Amino acid sequence: MARVLIVGAGLTGSLCAALLRREASSPLRLTVWDKAGDSGGRMTTASSPHNPQSTVDLGAQYITCTPHYAKTHQSFYDELLAGGILKPLISPIDGMVTKEGDCNFVAPHGVSSIINHYLKQSGADICFRQRVTQINLRDNKWEVSRETGSSEQFDIVVLTMPAPQILQLRGDITNLISECQRQQLESVSYSSRYALGLFYEAGTKIDVPWAGRYITSNPCIRFISIDNKKRNIDSRYLGQKLRAIPWLALHSAENDFTNNWQCVSCRGHMEPWESSEIGPSLVIHTTVPFGVTHLEHSTEDVQELIFKQLENIVPGLPQPVATKCQKWRHSQVTNAAANSLGQMTLHLQPLLVCGGDGFTQSNFDGCITSALCVLEALKKHI
């Protein structure tokens, strides 16, 4: 049975694992390693230490699908909508720019629920706090070393971490990357920012007319979201909650895919829903210039600076019971690897492949595209 290691438990890595499990013509032993303490990557959802049901999305806030991807990636959206993992974004986002035909979605259970859905489908052995340090060629297999624990051997390795982290790996991999590939990897660039999650006691009210707001006049803060209001999961702010209509019931032959999504948004029945147990959560994303300037500062100092600016935008906020400050050194891809076609094959026998939004574009559909390209590269070997 072939052993396959996927490094990175973000969207590309988790979807690669699920697709490999679906498409493999022979049994595979799938393993996923991630250096973080939980799944999600840049689609991570943090929980309050006081109440795990109180959560906040520290990475991606919502998913925008264009008419093009509504068709080409229809099966993925179908699956996530049918399972209630995605729902239409119906809450007001102040300052959001929308284009004709685009559809926006949120994950009611947190954006990391998408990753967990795919990881569950994959049946992979998932290990967190596993930082890969070296990859060496041993007896026609890959010997992968990590900071803690012994090295292990695999028949196929898929790397889905940011390009700079691929270039930091030691061992035989450094000699296997061609000069052209190295230049491509070095050309991948990312924005940097911080995200601050705030958790409040049950019963706390944050009286603002929006669920999210883009800020254009502040040097520190770019976006704020009342996260449970954005995901429409607490009616103390909206007074009502969208009750999902089964997706398949709306999927008729008379309407095209985009029209069906529009139907979900406008046909949703509203019903009262109260929660006295879960407090609100709030997330703040900083501007990129602020993130770059303070990239090497302590998260404690950065958090204090964000709080000072937040008071100017939303004065009188109550004191949170818990906070979570996340540094995104590699936030969004600003320049992807040229001519990479969604993946980069570093070695054929045994197979070593790189994937992720650094080889496509920095959004949900970019990760799907890369995962499909990785699958295509692996098909002859599985």
JSON list of C-alpha atoms in Angstrom, two decimals, residues 53 152 172 179 217 219 232 331 367 375-376:
[
{"chain": "A", "resi": 53, "resn": "GLN", "atom": "CA", "xyz": [-19.12, 27.19, 20.93]},
{"chain": "A", "resi": 152, "resn": "GLU", "atom": "CA", "xyz": [9.24, 8.62, 8.26]},
{"chain": "A", "resi": 172, "resn": "ASP", "atom": "CA", "xyz": [18.13, 16.44, -0.92]},
{"chain": "A", "resi": 179, "resn": "GLU", "atom": "CA", "xyz": [17.11, 26.78, -11.11]},
{"chain": "A", "resi": 217, "resn": "SER", "atom": "CA", "xyz": [-9.57, 55.74, 6.69]},
{"chain": "A", "resi": 219, "resn": "PRO", "atom": "CA", "xyz": [-3.80, 53.15, 9.12]},
{"chain": "A", "resi": 232, "resn": "ASN", "atom": "CA", "xyz": [-26.13, 34.71, 10.96]},
{"chain": "A", "resi": 331, "resn": "SER", "atom": "CA", "xyz": [-1.70, 36.18, 4.25]},
{"chain": "A", "resi": 367, "resn": "CYS", "atom": "CA", "xyz": [-7.14, 26.34, -3.94]},
{"chain": "A", "resi": 375, "resn": "LEU", "atom": "CA", "xyz": [-4.63, 15.19, -8.40]},
{"chain": "A", "resi": 376, "resn": "GLU", "atom": "CA", "xyz": [-4.00, 15.12, -12.15]}
]
